[in-house]
Amino acid sequence: MPSSTGPSIDTITEGGRVTQVGEGQEAEETAPPVMTFGAPTVGELLAERYELVEHINNDSAGRLVWRGVDVVLRRPVAVVLRYPGGDSATEMLQAAVAASRVIHPNLVGVYDAIDEADRAYVVREWVDGQSLREMVAADGPLDPARATAIGNAVASALAAVHATGMVHGNLHPGTVMISDDGRVVLADARTDGADSQENDLRAVGGVLYFALTGHWPHGEAPLHGATAGHGRAAIPDAVRDASGAIAAPRQVRAGVPAYLDDLTMDLLDPEIAPPSSDVLAAELSRLDVPTDDHFLEPTGPLRFTAEPGEEPSPLAVAGGRKVAVGVAGLLAVALVGLLIGISMLGGDDKKQPTEPVARPSSSAPAGAGSTPAAQVRKLTIQDVRIIDPVGDRREVRDAEKVIDGNVDEGWATATYRNNGKFGGLKKGMGVWIDLGAPHTVKSLEAVLSSPGASAQLLTGTGDFQSSKSGDTQLVASYTTQIGQPFEKHNGNKMTFVAFDPEQKYRYLLFWITELPEKDSGDGWKLEVQEITVQGS
């Protein structure tokens, strides 16, 4: 029988290393030969669950990359096989387990890692789309808003990785994927002892530079991409002067805002200490303006180091010395939060910092006439309660566990028989949240025990007594749906976004309408492990 080393196994890392196998990675000329004896075939079912559909190609390490389907959850997957298994595949499997613990909407998800002795394979999220390298090669450099949104997503993904003490170590335009629905995904983390979080941050500057100019500032770029069938064209090197210094994006291409140009060059300057990944993500989030909201010409800089008498910027606290962003650009994004400028599903890792440290500078010119940007942060949940208007009240315990910061335990429903709609006994159950005061809400994230649940996010205007009759009144009055509903959500995290920025909410109801089936197949049950709300 295959032995699974999936996400239930403790994370094993060496020297802070995490490795993921890139999906559809182009094979290097020096790739080792792949054994063909017992090679997989179309239609083969691995671990009685993963059906192989199409051989995409081999990656640079000689591993076979297949497109497959999880026949249990009916979702597409990427299957990366290695010959042989056993001890020779230990590093790959252990690294996959480590990667599976870093869950973030901008990181490729790792679902399973299995050793069959003669071969081993890792099952991962399948991403339909193209790499940043392919996008720029096909369409040319990106507009500043799009480049900023991609940089924001990449920095947010790195913040989740760095929060665990690990590094990515393989960030370049070929490992930044843009899915067909606009989601930005960072793939193929593959590091060694020479890699560092600082190198990751320098690479963010490289990604921004490439997105804005179509050139790579770090010398020879890796040739392999993250998808198949698009060749191995090398990325052009940056424009350099006689001394080898690279030209700034504004010198290569007109229309790049000064503050974005300065931030990119600061990240590439080895003499300037970069900010931490969470600070950088917060800064790029504030710059992440929708494409139809044009960048404003800056009227004053927010500097890494402040002039005498000025309030230092968050990047000055993080370290550095040069311009990060124009004040007018900051004022233009007063309602922009931690959401990226592209469509995004899921949430970030439990250890990722949620309290942003970026604030507007106080050095705005007199008479600017704008309100400082609202600070997006993790909102404090003042009260939480389980809502069950039909049950016998045994399931309303442990509500406090969904806001205790521990994703290893939470509130759980009972096990229901017959079907996932609470056995036909009730229309749903929910977690009621009191934020203590009205707030602008940017997102609500619920960490769940397993995929396959359905839920809605509702709001109302009042509190009700904790009782069956009180719960009945609450459910009857909470009819305004906000965010987006999830029907058969296929991840362990639900993230509700797209809130009305003109509305403020105090009371929220995370209303569960359908439960996932237990792995044992003996009923339907769900545990809500943690709920967090971001807003201002």
Coordinates of C-alpha atoms in Angstrom, one line a residue:
M1 CA 0.0 0.0 0.0
P2 CA 1.2 3.5 -0.7
S3 CA 2.4 5.5 2.3
S4 CA 1.1 9.0 2.4
T5 CA 3.2 11.8 3.8
G6 CA 0.6 14.5 3.2
P7 CA -0.2 17.5 5.4
S8 CA -1.1 15.4 8.4
I9 CA 2.7 14.6 9.0
D10 CA 4.8 17.0 11.0
T11 CA 6.7 19.5 8.9
I12 CA 10.3 18.5 8.3
T13 CA 12.8 21.1 7.0
E14 CA 16.5 21.4 6.8
G15 CA 18.1 24.8 7.4
G16 CA 14.8 26.6 6.8
R17 CA 14.4 25.0 3.4
V18 CA 11.1 24.4 1.6
T19 CA 10.9 22.9 -1.9
Q20 CA 8.1 22.6 -4.3
V21 CA 8.2 21.0 -7.7
G22 CA 7.3 23.5 -10.5
E23 CA 4.3 22.6 -12.5
G24 CA 5.1 22.0 -16.2
Q25 CA 8.6 23.2 -15.8
E26 CA 10.8 23.1 -18.9
A27 CA 13.4 20.3 -18.8
E28 CA 17.0 21.4 -18.7
E29 CA 19.5 20.0 -21.2
T30 CA 21.3 18.3 -18.3
A31 CA 18.3 16.7 -16.8
P32 CA 18.9 13.2 -15.6
P33 CA 17.3 10.4 -17.6
V34 CA 13.9 9.2 -16.4
M35 CA 13.2 5.5 -15.8
T36 CA 10.6 4.2 -18.2
F37 CA 10.0 0.8 -16.6
G38 CA 6.6 0.9 -15.0
A39 CA 6.0 4.4 -16.3
P40 CA 2.6 5.9 -15.6
T41 CA -0.1 5.8 -18.3
V42 CA -3.1 7.8 -19.1
G43 CA -6.1 6.7 -17.0
E44 CA -3.9 5.2 -14.3
L45 CA -5.3 5.7 -10.8
L46 CA -2.7 6.6 -8.1
A47 CA -3.5 5.9 -4.5
E48 CA -7.0 5.0 -5.5
R49 CA -7.7 8.7 -6.0
Y50 CA -5.6 10.6 -8.5
E51 CA -6.3 9.8 -12.1
L52 CA -3.6 10.7 -14.7
V53 CA -5.0 12.6 -17.6
E54 CA -2.1 14.0 -19.6
H55 CA 1.7 14.0 -19.5
I56 CA 2.8 17.6 -19.6
N57 CA 6.6 17.3 -19.6
N58 CA 9.5 16.7 -17.3
D59 CA 11.0 19.2 -14.9
S60 CA 14.6 20.2 -14.6
A61 CA 15.3 17.4 -12.1
G62 CA 13.9 14.7 -14.4
R63 CA 10.6 14.3 -12.6
L64 CA 7.5 13.7 -14.6
V65 CA 4.8 16.3 -14.5
W66 CA 1.2 15.1 -15.2
R67 CA -2.1 16.8 -15.3
G68 CA -4.6 14.7 -13.3
V69 CA -7.9 14.8 -11.5
D70 CA -8.8 14.0 -7.9
V71 CA -11.7 11.6 -8.5
V72 CA -12.9 12.1 -4.9
L73 CA -13.1 15.9 -4.8
R74 CA -13.5 16.1 -8.6
R75 CA -10.8 18.8 -9.0
P76 CA -7.9 19.1 -11.4
V77 CA -4.4 18.5 -9.9
A78 CA -0.8 18.4 -10.9
V79 CA 1.0 15.2 -10.2
V80 CA 4.8 15.2 -10.1
L81 CA 6.4 11.7 -10.1
R82 CA 9.9 10.8 -9.2
Y83 CA 11.7 7.5 -9.9
P84 CA 12.7 5.8 -7.7
G85 CA 10.8 6.3 -4.4
G86 CA 12.0 5.3 -1.0
D87 CA 15.1 6.9 0.5
S88 CA 15.9 8.7 -2.8
A89 CA 12.6 10.6 -2.7
T90 CA 12.8 11.5 1.0
E91 CA 13.9 15.1 0.4
M92 CA 11.1 15.7 -2.2
L93 CA 8.4 14.3 0.1
Q94 CA 9.6 16.1 3.2
A95 CA 9.8 19.3 1.3
A96 CA 6.3 18.8 0.0
V97 CA 5.0 18.3 3.5
A98 CA 6.7 21.5 4.6
A99 CA 5.2 23.4 1.7
S100 CA 1.8 22.1 2.5
R101 CA 1.9 23.9 5.8
V102 CA 2.3 27.3 4.2
I103 CA -1.2 28.1 3.0
H104 CA -1.8 31.3 1.1
P105 CA -4.0 32.3 -1.9
N106 CA -0.8 33.4 -3.8
L107 CA 1.1 30.1 -3.2
V108 CA 0.5 26.9 -5.1
G109 CA -1.3 24.5 -2.8
V110 CA 0.3 21.1 -2.0
Y111 CA -2.4 18.4 -1.4
D112 CA -0.6 15.1 -0.9
A113 CA 2.9 13.4 -0.9
I114 CA 3.0 9.6 -1.4
D115 CA 5.9 7.1 -1.4
E116 CA 5.4 3.8 -3.3
A117 CA 9.0 2.6 -2.9
D118 CA 9.6 2.2 -6.7
R119 CA 8.3 5.7 -7.3
A120 CA 7.1 8.7 -5.3
Y121 CA 4.8 11.6 -6.2
V122 CA 3.5 14.9 -5.0
V123 CA 0.0 16.0 -5.7
R124 CA -0.4 19.8 -6.1
E125 CA -2.9 22.4 -7.2
W126 CA -3.3 22.7 -10.9
V127 CA -3.0 26.3 -12.2
D128 CA -4.5 27.1 -15.6
G129 CA -2.6 30.2 -16.9
Q130 CA 0.8 31.5 -17.9
S131 CA 3.9 32.7 -16.2
L132 CA 4.8 36.4 -15.9
R133 CA 7.7 35.7 -18.3
E134 CA 5.3 34.3 -20.9
M135 CA 2.8 37.2 -20.4
V136 CA 5.4 39.9 -20.9
A137 CA 7.0 38.1 -23.8
A138 CA 3.6 37.9 -25.5
D139 CA 2.2 41.3 -24.6
G140 CA 5.1 43.5 -23.6
P141 CA 5.8 45.3 -20.3
L142 CA 2.8 45.7 -18.0
D143 CA 1.2 49.0 -17.0
P144 CA 2.2 50.3 -13.5
A145 CA -1.0 49.3 -11.8
R146 CA -0.8 45.7 -13.1
A147 CA 2.9 45.4 -12.2
T148 CA 2.1 46.7 -8.7
A149 CA -0.7 44.3 -8.2
I150 CA 1.6 41.4 -9.1
G151 CA 4.3 42.7 -6.9
N152 CA 1.8 43.0 -4.0
A153 CA 0.7 39.4 -4.5
V154 CA 4.2 38.1 -4.6
A155 CA 5.3 40.0 -1.5
S156 CA 2.2 38.7 0.4
A157 CA 3.1 35.1 -0.5
L158 CA 6.7 35.7 0.6
A159 CA 5.4 37.1 3.9
A160 CA 3.5 33.9 4.5
V161 CA 6.6 31.8 3.8
H162 CA 9.0 34.0 5.8
A163 CA 6.6 33.9 8.8
T164 CA 7.4 30.2 9.1
G165 CA 11.2 30.9 9.1
M166 CA 11.6 29.5 5.6
V167 CA 12.6 31.1 2.3
H168 CA 11.4 30.7 -1.3
G169 CA 14.8 31.0 -3.0
N170 CA 13.6 30.6 -6.6
L171 CA 11.6 33.8 -7.3
H172 CA 11.8 35.0 -10.9
P173 CA 9.4 35.7 -13.8
G174 CA 9.1 32.0 -14.7
T175 CA 7.8 31.0 -11.2
V176 CA 5.2 33.8 -10.9
M177 CA 2.0 32.4 -12.4
I178 CA -1.0 34.4 -13.5
S179 CA -4.1 32.1 -13.7
D180 CA -6.8 32.5 -16.3
D181 CA -9.0 34.1 -13.7
G182 CA -6.4 36.7 -12.8
R183 CA -5.0 35.1 -9.6
V184 CA -1.3 35.5 -9.1
V185 CA 0.4 32.4 -7.8
L186 CA 4.0 31.9 -6.7
A187 CA 5.3 28.4 -7.5
D188 CA 8.4 26.2 -7.4
A189 CA 10.1 27.2 -4.1
R190 CA 13.5 25.5 -4.2
T191 CA 16.2 26.7 -1.9
D192 CA 19.5 25.8 -0.4
G193 CA 21.6 27.0 2.5
A194 CA 22.8 30.0 0.4
D195 CA 19.4 31.5 0.1
S196 CA 18.0 34.1 2.4
Q197 CA 14.9 36.1 3.0
E198 CA 16.8 39.2 1.9
N199 CA 17.5 37.5 -1.5
D200 CA 13.8 36.8 -1.8
L201 CA 13.1 40.5 -1.3
R202 CA 15.7 41.5 -3.8
A203 CA 13.9 39.2 -6.2
V204 CA 10.7 41.1 -5.7
G205 CA 12.5 44.1 -7.0
G206 CA 13.6 42.0 -10.0
V207 CA 10.0 40.9 -10.6
L208 CA 8.8 44.5 -10.5
Y209 CA 11.6 45.6 -12.8
F210 CA 10.8 42.9 -15.3
A211 CA 7.1 43.6 -15.2
L212 CA 7.7 47.3 -15.9
T213 CA 10.5 46.9 -18.5
G214 CA 10.6 43.4 -19.9
H215 CA 14.2 43.1 -18.7
W216 CA 15.7 41.1 -15.8
P217 CA 18.1 43.0 -13.5
H218 CA 19.8 40.0 -11.8
G219 CA 22.0 38.8 -14.7
E220 CA 21.3 35.5 -16.4
A221 CA 17.7 34.4 -15.5
P222 CA 16.6 30.8 -15.1
L223 CA 15.3 29.5 -18.4
H224 CA 12.7 27.1 -17.1
G225 CA 9.2 28.4 -16.8
A226 CA 6.1 27.3 -14.9
T227 CA 4.1 26.0 -17.8
A228 CA 4.7 23.7 -20.7
G229 CA 4.7 24.3 -24.4
H230 CA 6.1 27.9 -24.6
G231 CA 9.8 27.3 -25.3
R232 CA 12.9 28.4 -23.4
A233 CA 13.5 31.9 -24.6
A234 CA 15.9 33.7 -22.3
I235 CA 14.9 36.9 -20.5
P236 CA 16.7 39.9 -21.8
D237 CA 19.3 41.4 -19.4
A238 CA 18.7 44.9 -18.0
V239 CA 20.1 47.9 -19.8
R240 CA 23.4 48.8 -18.2
D241 CA 25.9 51.6 -18.5
A242 CA 29.7 51.1 -19.0
S243 CA 30.2 50.3 -15.3
G244 CA 27.5 47.7 -15.3
A245 CA 24.9 49.7 -13.3
I246 CA 21.4 49.0 -14.5
A247 CA 19.1 51.7 -15.9
A248 CA 16.1 52.7 -13.8
P249 CA 12.7 51.6 -15.1
R250 CA 11.8 55.3 -15.9
Q251 CA 14.9 55.5 -18.1
V252 CA 13.9 52.4 -20.0
R253 CA 10.2 53.2 -20.4
A254 CA 8.1 56.3 -20.1
G255 CA 5.1 56.5 -17.8
V256 CA 6.5 54.6 -14.7
P257 CA 5.6 56.6 -11.6
A258 CA 8.6 58.0 -9.7
Y259 CA 7.7 56.4 -6.4
L260 CA 7.3 53.0 -8.0
D261 CA 10.6 53.5 -9.8
D262 CA 12.3 54.4 -6.6
L263 CA 10.9 51.5 -4.6
T264 CA 12.0 49.1 -7.4
M265 CA 15.5 50.5 -7.5
D266 CA 15.8 50.5 -3.7
L267 CA 15.0 46.8 -3.5
L268 CA 17.7 46.1 -6.1
D269 CA 20.3 48.3 -4.4
P270 CA 22.6 46.0 -2.2
E271 CA 23.6 49.0 -0.1
I272 CA 20.0 49.6 1.1
A273 CA 18.6 47.1 3.6
P274 CA 15.2 46.0 2.3
P275 CA 12.1 46.1 4.6
S276 CA 10.7 42.8 5.8
S277 CA 8.3 41.0 3.5
D278 CA 5.2 41.9 5.5
V279 CA 6.2 45.6 5.5
L280 CA 6.8 45.4 1.8
A281 CA 3.5 43.7 1.2
A282 CA 1.7 46.4 3.2
E283 CA 3.4 49.1 1.2
L284 CA 2.6 47.6 -2.2
S285 CA -0.9 47.0 -1.0
R286 CA -1.3 50.7 -0.4
L287 CA 0.0 51.3 -4.0
D288 CA -2.3 48.6 -5.5
V289 CA -4.6 50.9 -7.4
P290 CA -7.2 49.5 -9.8
T291 CA -6.2 50.0 -13.4
D292 CA -8.8 52.6 -14.2
D293 CA -7.6 54.8 -11.2
H294 CA -4.5 56.3 -12.8
F295 CA -1.4 56.9 -10.8
L296 CA -1.0 60.5 -9.7
E297 CA 2.2 62.5 -10.2
P298 CA 3.8 62.6 -6.8
T299 CA 4.0 66.0 -5.1
G300 CA 6.2 65.0 -2.2
P301 CA 8.2 61.8 -1.3
L302 CA 7.8 59.4 1.6
R303 CA 11.4 58.6 2.3
F304 CA 13.1 55.7 3.9
T305 CA 14.7 58.2 6.2
A306 CA 12.9 61.3 7.3
E307 CA 14.1 64.9 7.2
P308 CA 14.5 66.6 10.6
G309 CA 11.2 67.2 12.2
E310 CA 9.3 64.8 9.9
E311 CA 7.6 61.6 11.0
P312 CA 9.6 58.6 9.7
S313 CA 7.8 56.4 7.2
P314 CA 7.3 52.7 7.9
L315 CA 10.0 51.8 5.5
A316 CA 12.4 54.0 7.5
V317 CA 11.6 51.9 10.5
A318 CA 12.2 48.8 8.5
G319 CA 15.6 50.1 7.2
G320 CA 16.7 52.0 4.1
R321 CA 17.1 55.5 2.9
K322 CA 15.4 56.3 -0.4
V323 CA 12.0 57.3 -1.7
A324 CA 9.4 54.6 -1.4
V325 CA 6.2 56.2 -2.6
G326 CA 4.7 59.6 -3.4
V327 CA 2.3 61.2 -0.9
A328 CA -0.2 61.9 -3.6
G329 CA -0.1 58.2 -4.5
L330 CA -0.8 57.3 -0.9
L331 CA -3.8 59.6 -0.6
A332 CA -5.3 58.1 -3.8
V333 CA -5.6 54.7 -2.1
A334 CA -7.4 55.7 1.1
L335 CA -9.8 52.7 0.8
V336 CA -7.4 50.2 -0.6
G337 CA -6.7 47.4 1.9
L338 CA -4.7 44.2 1.8
L339 CA -6.7 42.9 -1.2
I340 CA -4.6 42.5 -4.4
G341 CA -5.8 44.2 -7.5
I342 CA -6.7 40.9 -9.1
S343 CA -9.4 38.3 -8.3
M344 CA -8.2 36.1 -5.5
L345 CA -9.5 33.1 -3.6
G346 CA -8.5 31.7 -0.2
G347 CA -6.6 33.2 2.7
D348 CA -3.1 33.4 4.1
D349 CA -1.1 31.3 6.5
K350 CA -2.0 31.2 10.2
K351 CA 1.5 32.7 11.1
Q352 CA 1.5 35.4 8.6
P353 CA 1.6 38.9 10.3
T354 CA -1.8 40.6 10.0
E355 CA -1.1 43.9 11.6
P356 CA 0.3 46.2 8.9
V357 CA 2.8 48.7 9.9
A358 CA 2.5 51.1 6.9
R359 CA 0.9 54.4 7.6
P360 CA 0.7 57.6 5.5
S361 CA 3.4 60.1 6.0
S362 CA 2.6 63.3 7.9
S363 CA 4.7 65.3 5.4
A364 CA 1.9 65.9 2.9
P365 CA 1.9 69.4 1.5
A366 CA -0.3 72.0 3.3
G367 CA -3.7 72.3 1.7
A368 CA -3.7 68.9 0.1
G369 CA -7.3 68.6 1.2
S370 CA -7.2 64.8 1.4
T371 CA -8.0 62.4 4.3
P372 CA -5.1 60.1 5.3
A373 CA -5.5 56.5 4.1
A374 CA -7.4 54.2 6.3
Q375 CA -5.2 51.7 8.0
V376 CA -6.2 48.1 7.1
R377 CA -5.6 45.8 10.0
K378 CA -6.9 42.7 11.7
L379 CA -10.1 43.8 13.5
T380 CA -10.7 42.7 17.1
I381 CA -13.7 40.5 17.4
Q382 CA -15.4 41.5 20.7
D383 CA -17.9 38.7 20.9
V384 CA -18.6 35.4 19.1
R385 CA -21.5 33.0 19.4
I386 CA -22.7 29.8 17.7
I387 CA -26.2 30.2 16.2
D388 CA -28.4 27.1 16.1
P389 CA -32.1 27.9 16.0
V390 CA -33.1 24.2 15.7
G391 CA -30.7 22.1 17.7
D392 CA -30.6 21.0 21.3
R393 CA -27.9 23.5 22.2
R394 CA -25.2 20.9 22.6
E395 CA -23.5 22.3 19.5
V396 CA -23.2 25.9 20.7
R397 CA -20.2 25.3 22.9
D398 CA -16.6 26.3 22.2
A399 CA -17.4 29.4 20.1
E400 CA -14.4 31.2 21.6
K401 CA -12.1 28.7 19.9
V402 CA -12.7 30.2 16.4
I403 CA -11.0 33.5 17.5
D404 CA -8.2 32.2 19.8
G405 CA -5.5 32.3 17.2
N406 CA -5.0 28.5 17.2
V407 CA -5.9 26.8 13.9
D408 CA -5.4 23.3 15.3
E409 CA -8.7 23.4 17.1
G410 CA -12.0 25.2 16.8
W411 CA -15.7 24.8 17.0
A412 CA -17.2 21.6 15.4
T413 CA -20.7 20.6 14.4
A414 CA -22.1 17.2 15.3
T415 CA -21.8 14.4 12.8
Y416 CA -25.0 14.3 10.6
R417 CA -26.2 11.3 8.7
N418 CA -28.0 10.9 5.3
N419 CA -26.7 14.1 3.7
G420 CA -24.5 17.2 4.1
K421 CA -27.5 19.5 4.6
F422 CA -27.4 18.8 8.3
G423 CA -29.2 15.5 7.6
G424 CA -32.3 17.3 6.5
L425 CA -32.9 18.4 10.1
K426 CA -32.0 22.1 9.8
K427 CA -31.3 24.8 7.1
G428 CA -27.9 25.7 8.6
M429 CA -25.8 26.8 11.6
G430 CA -23.6 29.8 11.9
V431 CA -20.9 31.7 13.8
W432 CA -22.2 35.2 14.9
I433 CA -19.5 37.9 15.2
D434 CA -19.6 41.2 17.0
L435 CA -16.9 43.6 16.0
G436 CA -17.8 46.0 18.9
A437 CA -18.4 49.0 16.6
P438 CA -19.1 49.6 12.9
H439 CA -16.1 49.0 10.7
T440 CA -15.3 49.1 7.0
V441 CA -14.6 45.4 6.2
K442 CA -12.1 44.3 3.6
S443 CA -12.2 40.6 4.0
L444 CA -13.3 37.7 6.3
E445 CA -11.4 34.5 6.3
A446 CA -12.6 31.2 7.8
V447 CA -10.1 28.3 8.2
L448 CA -12.0 25.0 8.0
S449 CA -11.1 21.4 8.8
S450 CA -11.8 20.1 5.3
P451 CA -12.9 21.3 1.9
G452 CA -16.4 20.8 0.5
A453 CA -18.4 23.1 2.7
S454 CA -20.9 25.7 1.5
A455 CA -21.5 29.0 3.4
Q456 CA -22.7 32.6 3.1
L457 CA -21.8 35.7 5.0
L458 CA -24.7 37.7 6.2
T459 CA -25.2 40.9 8.2
G460 CA -27.9 42.4 10.4
T461 CA -28.4 45.3 12.8
G462 CA -28.9 43.7 16.2
D463 CA -27.9 41.4 19.0
F464 CA -30.2 38.7 20.3
Q465 CA -30.3 36.6 23.4
S466 CA -28.4 33.4 23.2
S467 CA -31.3 30.9 23.1
K468 CA -33.2 28.9 20.5
S469 CA -35.8 31.7 20.2
G470 CA -33.1 34.3 20.1
D471 CA -31.2 32.4 17.4
T472 CA -34.4 32.1 15.4
Q473 CA -35.0 35.9 15.6
L474 CA -31.4 36.5 14.6
V475 CA -31.5 34.3 11.6
A476 CA -34.8 35.8 10.5
S477 CA -33.3 39.4 10.7
Y478 CA -29.9 38.7 9.1
T479 CA -30.9 38.6 5.5
T480 CA -28.4 40.9 3.8
Q481 CA -25.8 38.9 2.0
I482 CA -22.3 40.4 1.7
G483 CA -19.1 39.2 0.2
Q484 CA -19.7 36.2 -2.1
P485 CA -21.4 32.9 -1.3
F486 CA -19.4 29.7 -1.4
E487 CA -21.0 26.6 -2.9
K488 CA -18.9 23.4 -2.5
H489 CA -15.8 25.4 -1.7
N490 CA -12.8 23.2 -2.6
G491 CA -10.3 24.6 -0.2
N492 CA -9.7 24.6 3.6
K493 CA -10.1 28.4 3.7
M494 CA -13.0 30.6 2.6
T495 CA -12.2 34.3 2.1
F496 CA -15.1 36.6 1.6
V497 CA -14.2 39.8 -0.3
A498 CA -15.9 42.4 -2.5
F499 CA -17.5 44.3 0.4
D500 CA -19.1 47.7 -0.2
P501 CA -16.4 50.3 0.8
E502 CA -19.2 52.8 1.6
Q503 CA -20.8 50.5 4.2
K504 CA -19.7 49.7 7.7
Y505 CA -20.6 46.6 9.6
R506 CA -20.6 45.6 13.3
Y507 CA -22.4 42.3 13.2
L508 CA -21.6 39.4 10.8
L509 CA -23.0 35.9 10.5
F510 CA -20.9 33.2 8.9
W511 CA -23.8 30.9 7.9
I512 CA -23.0 27.3 7.0
T513 CA -25.5 25.7 4.6
E514 CA -23.8 22.4 3.8
L515 CA -21.3 20.2 5.5
P516 CA -18.4 18.2 3.9
E517 CA -18.4 14.4 4.1
K518 CA -15.9 13.0 6.6
D519 CA -12.9 11.2 5.3
S520 CA -14.1 8.0 6.9
G521 CA -17.4 8.3 4.9
D522 CA -19.5 7.8 8.0
G523 CA -21.3 11.1 8.0
W524 CA -21.0 14.8 7.4
K525 CA -19.2 17.2 9.8
L526 CA -17.3 20.5 9.8
E527 CA -14.9 22.2 12.2
V528 CA -14.4 26.0 12.0
Q529 CA -10.9 26.4 13.3
E530 CA -10.3 30.1 13.0
I531 CA -12.1 33.3 11.8
T532 CA -10.3 36.6 11.1
V533 CA -11.7 39.9 9.8
Q534 CA -9.6 42.5 8.1
G535 CA -10.8 46.1 7.8
S536 CA -10.4 49.6 9.2

